[in-house]
Amino acid sequence: FKDERDIGGSDGLDNPTGFFEFGLMLTGYLGSCEDDDEDGVCNDDDRCPETPAGCIVDEETGCELDRDGDGVCDGLDACPDTPAGCEVDAAGCTLDSDNDGVCDGIDRCDDTPEGCEVDEHGCPLDADGDGVWDCRDDCPDTPEDCNVDDKGCPLDGDGDGICDGLDECPGTPQGLEVDDVGCPVSYKIQKELVLVGVTFPVNQATLTPESKEQLDKVVESLKALPHVKLEIAGHTDNSGSREYNIELSQRRAESVRDYFIEQGIDPDRLIAKGYGPDNPKYDNSTAEGRSKNRRVELIRLN
């Protein structure tokens, strides 16, 4: 007598492998989906269905991850920590056209010459602010406001040691000692200068020999400072009529002007004006005050 279970084969209880193989087939069939870009996210869920091979994607959306935001996906980005704003190559690494260490995109001076030290913006340093980069500046400590040549060195047209741009007397003759603004020490003309020692005979406008000696010093100054223009102002005390004193002071001022012109000073630089008694500087009630009020002044006009 045979058990019917032995006839016609097994019911599968003695062959568990069959169930396992069937289960794999069923599971594989039920779990499969189309994934055209092979990024691990099914087409139905993939918002970026054309992801390049090798890119790391978001598990839910299937879109490329790009942690440094440079446009090259993680997985393909050879430089995954590129600073924001930098332009990159196909591998995701920063471009630096002028090789100054500041990437294109951030570099405001993208044609910096080789060897120039640059700031954080990629522009050449200019420590003395003279317009010539440090890397080309032969005189890197030029004082502010000095005019410089193409090598960054101060220009000094009159050779007095005070650079053009700071020199208030740029035409100083060679060899004269100058002050710290480039003007001859012994020839400097102030804004207003009383010509001490320039006197006239009573009621006359004729220059005395002593007056001419004093004026010769002024002539030297005017020749040393060819840009200076002057008003020659004549003044009197209050003795006599105002009308007469104005006329007298005008003649005296013109005498000084004429003398300057005779010594070679350009007439266009000189104006003569008589003020008479109108602008006293001293007390006309005393002899000393009246004497001091009879004066000739030089007034710089520029």
Tab-separated table of C-alpha atoms in Angstrom:
chain	number	residue	atom	x	y	z
A	1	PHE	CA	0.000	0.000	0.000
A	2	LYS	CA	1.341	3.403	-1.017
A	3	ASP	CA	0.392	6.741	0.283
A	4	GLU	CA	-1.306	8.719	-2.475
A	5	ARG	CA	0.972	11.605	-1.716
A	6	ASP	CA	3.823	9.620	-3.232
A	7	ILE	CA	2.005	9.185	-6.512
A	8	GLY	CA	2.361	11.872	-9.185
A	9	GLY	CA	5.126	13.833	-7.468
A	10	SER	CA	5.525	15.991	-4.455
A	11	ASP	CA	3.178	18.611	-3.006
A	12	GLY	CA	6.189	20.831	-2.477
A	13	LEU	CA	6.572	20.348	1.233
A	14	ASP	CA	9.759	18.425	0.695
A	15	ASN	CA	11.107	21.071	-1.813
A	16	PRO	CA	11.148	24.455	-0.058
A	17	THR	CA	13.565	25.778	-2.677
A	18	GLY	CA	10.769	25.997	-5.134
A	19	PHE	CA	8.836	28.374	-2.954
A	20	PHE	CA	11.934	30.573	-2.475
A	21	GLU	CA	12.583	30.848	-6.179
A	22	PHE	CA	8.983	31.704	-6.865
A	23	GLY	CA	9.048	34.351	-4.158
A	24	LEU	CA	12.068	36.032	-5.698
A	25	MET	CA	10.434	36.091	-9.066
A	26	LEU	CA	7.274	37.589	-7.652
A	27	THR	CA	9.079	40.161	-5.553
A	28	GLY	CA	11.308	41.213	-8.415
A	29	TYR	CA	8.295	41.630	-10.633
A	30	LEU	CA	6.318	43.643	-8.117
A	31	GLY	CA	9.321	45.920	-7.098
A	32	SER	CA	10.691	46.825	-10.532
A	33	CYS	CA	10.148	50.247	-12.236
A	34	GLU	CA	11.425	52.162	-15.184
A	35	ASP	CA	14.414	54.456	-14.458
A	36	ASP	CA	15.672	55.889	-17.727
A	37	ASP	CA	18.508	57.959	-16.245
A	38	GLU	CA	19.484	55.154	-13.849
A	39	ASP	CA	19.678	57.458	-10.884
A	40	GLY	CA	17.763	55.110	-8.589
A	41	VAL	CA	14.525	57.094	-8.720
A	42	CYS	CA	11.657	55.720	-10.793
A	43	ASN	CA	10.513	57.710	-13.780
A	44	ASP	CA	7.111	58.319	-12.205
A	45	ASP	CA	8.752	60.014	-9.211
A	46	ASP	CA	11.754	61.520	-10.979
A	47	ARG	CA	11.414	65.296	-11.461
A	48	CYS	CA	14.744	65.371	-13.259
A	49	PRO	CA	14.527	62.390	-15.621
A	50	GLU	CA	17.678	63.236	-17.592
A	51	THR	CA	20.229	63.335	-14.804
A	52	PRO	CA	23.764	62.754	-16.159
A	53	ALA	CA	25.358	59.468	-15.169
A	54	GLY	CA	27.441	59.751	-12.008
A	55	CYS	CA	25.495	62.574	-10.393
A	56	ILE	CA	24.316	62.146	-6.836
A	57	VAL	CA	20.585	62.897	-6.638
A	58	ASP	CA	17.925	63.661	-4.097
A	59	GLU	CA	16.331	60.337	-3.136
A	60	GLU	CA	12.818	61.711	-3.381
A	61	THR	CA	12.943	63.970	-6.431
A	62	GLY	CA	15.731	62.447	-8.472
A	63	CYS	CA	17.270	65.880	-9.008
A	64	GLU	CA	20.986	66.528	-8.872
A	65	LEU	CA	22.590	67.621	-5.633
A	66	ASP	CA	25.031	70.531	-5.902
A	67	ARG	CA	26.155	71.577	-2.460
A	68	ASP	CA	28.411	74.435	-3.630
A	69	GLY	CA	25.888	75.714	-6.176
A	70	ASP	CA	28.405	75.959	-9.005
A	71	GLY	CA	26.275	74.153	-11.576
A	72	VAL	CA	28.277	70.913	-11.495
A	73	CYS	CA	26.502	68.128	-9.632
A	74	ASP	CA	27.903	66.324	-6.619
A	75	GLY	CA	29.438	63.103	-7.812
A	76	LEU	CA	30.945	64.763	-10.875
A	77	ASP	CA	32.243	67.871	-9.051
A	78	ALA	CA	35.987	67.509	-8.504
A	79	CYS	CA	35.948	70.655	-6.342
A	80	PRO	CA	32.745	70.359	-4.297
A	81	ASP	CA	33.437	73.340	-2.029
A	82	THR	CA	33.811	76.123	-4.608
A	83	PRO	CA	33.114	79.603	-3.101
A	84	ALA	CA	29.844	81.227	-4.166
A	85	GLY	CA	30.156	83.394	-7.258
A	86	CYS	CA	33.168	81.673	-8.767
A	87	GLU	CA	33.068	80.553	-12.372
A	88	VAL	CA	34.064	76.902	-12.798
A	89	ASP	CA	35.196	74.491	-15.496
A	90	ALA	CA	33.438	71.283	-16.553
A	91	ALA	CA	34.897	69.477	-13.547
A	92	GLY	CA	33.505	72.061	-11.123
A	93	CYS	CA	36.861	73.645	-10.302
A	94	THR	CA	37.373	77.398	-10.194
A	95	LEU	CA	38.632	79.322	-13.213
A	96	ASP	CA	41.324	81.949	-12.685
A	97	SER	CA	42.257	83.523	-16.009
A	98	ASP	CA	45.055	85.713	-14.643
A	99	ASN	CA	46.312	83.205	-12.052
A	100	ASP	CA	46.216	85.731	-9.234
A	101	GLY	CA	44.508	83.402	-6.774
A	102	VAL	CA	41.110	85.088	-7.041
A	103	CYS	CA	38.609	83.146	-9.127
A	104	ASP	CA	36.892	84.486	-12.217
A	105	GLY	CA	33.449	85.711	-11.260
A	106	ILE	CA	34.748	87.334	-8.087
A	107	ASP	CA	37.844	88.889	-9.677
A	108	ARG	CA	37.169	92.549	-10.542
A	109	CYS	CA	40.538	92.846	-12.309
A	110	ASP	CA	40.692	89.724	-14.414
A	111	ASP	CA	43.765	90.707	-16.424
A	112	THR	CA	46.200	91.313	-13.570
A	113	PRO	CA	49.812	90.979	-14.775
A	114	GLU	CA	51.711	87.955	-13.553
A	115	GLY	CA	53.486	88.480	-10.263
A	116	CYS	CA	51.284	91.281	-8.966
A	117	GLU	CA	50.022	90.935	-5.425
A	118	VAL	CA	46.266	91.492	-5.300
A	119	ASP	CA	43.545	92.300	-2.788
A	120	GLU	CA	40.478	90.209	-1.987
A	121	HIS	CA	38.813	91.462	-5.151
A	122	GLY	CA	41.696	90.382	-7.355
A	123	CYS	CA	42.922	93.901	-8.053
A	124	PRO	CA	46.613	94.835	-7.815
A	125	LEU	CA	47.693	96.512	-4.595
A	126	ASP	CA	48.771	100.160	-4.674
A	127	ALA	CA	50.032	100.950	-1.177
A	128	ASP	CA	50.858	104.604	-1.812
A	129	GLY	CA	47.771	105.316	-3.918
A	130	ASP	CA	49.706	106.892	-6.767
A	131	GLY	CA	47.946	104.947	-9.500
A	132	VAL	CA	50.911	102.662	-10.177
A	133	TRP	CA	50.553	99.092	-8.880
A	134	ASP	CA	52.987	97.925	-6.225
A	135	CYS	CA	54.301	95.240	-8.572
A	136	ARG	CA	55.423	97.945	-11.014
A	137	ASP	CA	56.115	100.782	-8.557
A	138	ASP	CA	59.803	101.632	-8.204
A	139	CYS	CA	58.908	104.197	-5.527
A	140	PRO	CA	56.263	102.462	-3.366
A	141	ASP	CA	56.207	105.123	-0.632
A	142	THR	CA	55.362	108.181	-2.727
A	143	PRO	CA	53.689	110.937	-0.645
A	144	GLU	CA	49.990	111.486	-1.259
A	145	ASP	CA	49.063	113.867	-4.105
A	146	CYS	CA	52.473	113.740	-5.795
A	147	ASN	CA	52.386	113.431	-9.560
A	148	VAL	CA	54.342	110.356	-10.658
A	149	ASP	CA	55.833	108.853	-13.794
A	150	ASP	CA	54.910	105.449	-15.234
A	151	LYS	CA	57.241	103.764	-12.741
A	152	GLY	CA	55.501	105.377	-9.763
A	153	CYS	CA	58.268	107.828	-8.931
A	154	PRO	CA	57.520	111.480	-8.101
A	155	LEU	CA	57.897	114.098	-10.796
A	156	ASP	CA	59.783	117.255	-9.880
A	157	GLY	CA	59.830	119.643	-12.809
A	158	ASP	CA	62.005	122.290	-11.189
A	159	GLY	CA	64.262	119.864	-9.331
A	160	ASP	CA	63.810	121.507	-5.940
A	161	GLY	CA	63.041	118.304	-4.067
A	162	ILE	CA	59.311	119.016	-3.709
A	163	CYS	CA	57.243	116.843	-6.022
A	164	ASP	CA	54.919	118.242	-8.640
A	165	GLY	CA	51.437	118.214	-7.181
A	166	LEU	CA	52.639	119.440	-3.793
A	167	ASP	CA	54.929	122.180	-5.105
A	168	GLU	CA	53.237	125.567	-4.720
A	169	CYS	CA	56.046	127.238	-6.671
A	170	PRO	CA	56.641	124.845	-9.560
A	171	GLY	CA	58.876	127.178	-11.555
A	172	THR	CA	61.559	127.774	-8.929
A	173	PRO	CA	64.942	128.567	-10.517
A	174	GLN	CA	67.542	125.853	-10.035
A	175	GLY	CA	69.760	126.185	-6.980
A	176	LEU	CA	67.433	128.185	-4.742
A	177	GLU	CA	66.697	126.896	-1.248
A	178	VAL	CA	63.001	126.133	-0.839
A	179	ASP	CA	60.614	125.553	2.043
A	180	ASP	CA	58.400	122.519	2.582
A	181	VAL	CA	55.921	123.623	-0.092
A	182	GLY	CA	58.579	124.218	-2.720
A	183	CYS	CA	58.819	128.002	-2.550
A	184	PRO	CA	62.150	129.822	-2.281
A	185	VAL	CA	62.863	130.537	1.371
A	186	SER	CA	64.195	134.055	0.863
A	187	TYR	CA	61.731	135.034	-1.825
A	188	LYS	CA	58.392	133.930	-0.479
A	189	ILE	CA	55.673	136.537	-0.967
A	190	GLN	CA	52.951	136.500	1.657
A	191	LYS	CA	49.296	137.202	0.989
A	192	GLU	CA	49.814	140.802	2.136
A	193	LEU	CA	53.233	142.377	2.498
A	194	VAL	CA	54.070	145.910	3.602
A	195	LEU	CA	57.132	147.161	1.742
A	196	VAL	CA	59.150	148.347	4.715
A	197	GLY	CA	61.762	150.870	3.645
A	198	VAL	CA	59.957	151.977	0.498
A	199	THR	CA	59.480	155.702	1.067
A	200	PHE	CA	58.852	158.831	-0.960
A	201	PRO	CA	59.750	162.498	-0.566
A	202	VAL	CA	56.945	164.615	0.854
A	203	ASN	CA	54.094	165.067	-1.619
A	204	GLN	CA	56.055	163.230	-4.315
A	205	ALA	CA	55.841	159.870	-6.072
A	206	THR	CA	59.526	159.548	-6.951
A	207	LEU	CA	61.289	156.450	-5.612
A	208	THR	CA	64.386	157.049	-3.509
A	209	PRO	CA	67.553	154.980	-4.072
A	210	GLU	CA	66.898	153.236	-0.746
A	211	SER	CA	63.389	152.341	-1.892
A	212	LYS	CA	64.740	150.836	-5.098
A	213	GLU	CA	67.084	148.605	-3.096
A	214	GLN	CA	64.107	147.201	-1.232
A	215	LEU	CA	62.113	146.776	-4.429
A	216	ASP	CA	64.987	144.864	-6.036
A	217	LYS	CA	64.453	142.104	-3.459
A	218	VAL	CA	60.813	141.903	-4.498
A	219	VAL	CA	61.856	141.770	-8.152
A	220	GLU	CA	63.947	138.680	-7.373
A	221	SER	CA	60.927	137.109	-5.713
A	222	LEU	CA	58.666	137.881	-8.647
A	223	LYS	CA	61.148	136.372	-11.071
A	224	ALA	CA	61.446	133.280	-8.895
A	225	LEU	CA	57.655	132.983	-8.689
A	226	PRO	CA	56.483	133.706	-12.230
A	227	HIS	CA	52.912	132.618	-11.537
A	228	VAL	CA	52.289	135.216	-8.793
A	229	LYS	CA	50.099	138.231	-9.601
A	230	LEU	CA	50.097	141.313	-7.375
A	231	GLU	CA	48.114	144.377	-6.522
A	232	ILE	CA	50.369	147.287	-5.545
A	233	ALA	CA	48.336	149.278	-3.035
A	234	GLY	CA	49.287	152.862	-2.118
A	235	HIS	CA	48.155	154.369	1.206
A	236	THR	CA	48.514	157.744	2.967
A	237	ASP	CA	47.747	159.234	6.337
A	238	ASN	CA	44.799	161.606	6.831
A	239	SER	CA	46.765	164.846	6.437
A	240	GLY	CA	45.300	166.983	3.672
A	241	SER	CA	42.225	166.376	1.551
A	242	ARG	CA	41.014	162.900	0.725
A	243	GLU	CA	40.957	163.624	-3.005
A	244	TYR	CA	44.580	164.761	-3.017
A	245	ASN	CA	45.742	161.775	-0.972
A	246	ILE	CA	43.960	159.285	-3.241
A	247	GLU	CA	45.639	160.860	-6.272
A	248	LEU	CA	49.036	160.865	-4.530
A	249	SER	CA	48.730	157.235	-3.411
A	250	GLN	CA	47.751	156.218	-6.945
A	251	ARG	CA	50.880	157.883	-8.375
A	252	ARG	CA	53.087	156.217	-5.792
A	253	ALA	CA	51.596	152.778	-6.508
A	254	GLU	CA	52.152	153.348	-10.215
A	255	SER	CA	55.771	154.345	-9.553
A	256	VAL	CA	56.370	150.977	-7.900
A	257	ARG	CA	54.611	149.161	-10.738
A	258	ASP	CA	56.663	151.020	-13.332
A	259	TYR	CA	59.872	150.093	-11.551
A	260	PHE	CA	58.936	146.414	-11.518
A	261	ILE	CA	58.168	146.544	-15.246
A	262	GLU	CA	61.529	148.235	-15.930
A	263	GLN	CA	63.190	145.292	-14.178
A	264	GLY	CA	61.508	142.787	-16.485
A	265	ILE	CA	58.299	141.851	-14.691
A	266	ASP	CA	55.313	141.195	-16.966
A	267	PRO	CA	52.854	144.144	-16.725
A	268	ASP	CA	49.921	141.729	-16.801
A	269	ARG	CA	50.983	140.476	-13.387
A	270	LEU	CA	50.774	143.902	-11.734
A	271	ILE	CA	47.878	146.180	-10.771
A	272	ALA	CA	48.429	149.599	-9.127
A	273	LYS	CA	45.716	151.134	-6.960
A	274	GLY	CA	45.706	154.161	-4.650
A	275	TYR	CA	43.514	154.068	-1.541
A	276	GLY	CA	44.546	157.394	0.014
A	277	PRO	CA	43.633	157.622	3.696
A	278	ASP	CA	40.729	155.141	3.491
A	279	ASN	CA	42.445	152.065	4.989
A	280	PRO	CA	44.570	153.160	7.957
A	281	LYS	CA	46.288	150.417	9.956
A	282	TYR	CA	47.641	152.701	12.644
A	283	ASP	CA	46.482	155.656	14.756
A	284	ASN	CA	46.495	158.848	12.674
A	285	SER	CA	46.396	160.971	15.828
A	286	THR	CA	50.092	160.285	16.454
A	287	ALA	CA	53.111	161.123	14.338
A	288	GLU	CA	54.268	157.510	14.486
A	289	GLY	CA	50.863	156.232	13.400
A	290	ARG	CA	50.685	158.666	10.488
A	291	SER	CA	54.175	157.646	9.385
A	292	LYS	CA	53.243	153.952	9.364
A	293	ASN	CA	50.020	154.645	7.460
A	294	ARG	CA	52.066	156.179	4.623
A	295	ARG	CA	52.876	152.808	3.119
A	296	VAL	CA	52.901	150.643	-0.002
A	297	GLU	CA	51.553	147.101	0.240
A	298	LEU	CA	51.789	144.110	-2.057
A	299	ILE	CA	48.677	141.935	-2.144
A	300	ARG	CA	48.843	138.514	-3.779
A	301	LEU	CA	45.950	137.968	-6.143
A	302	ASN	CA	46.464	134.223	-6.646
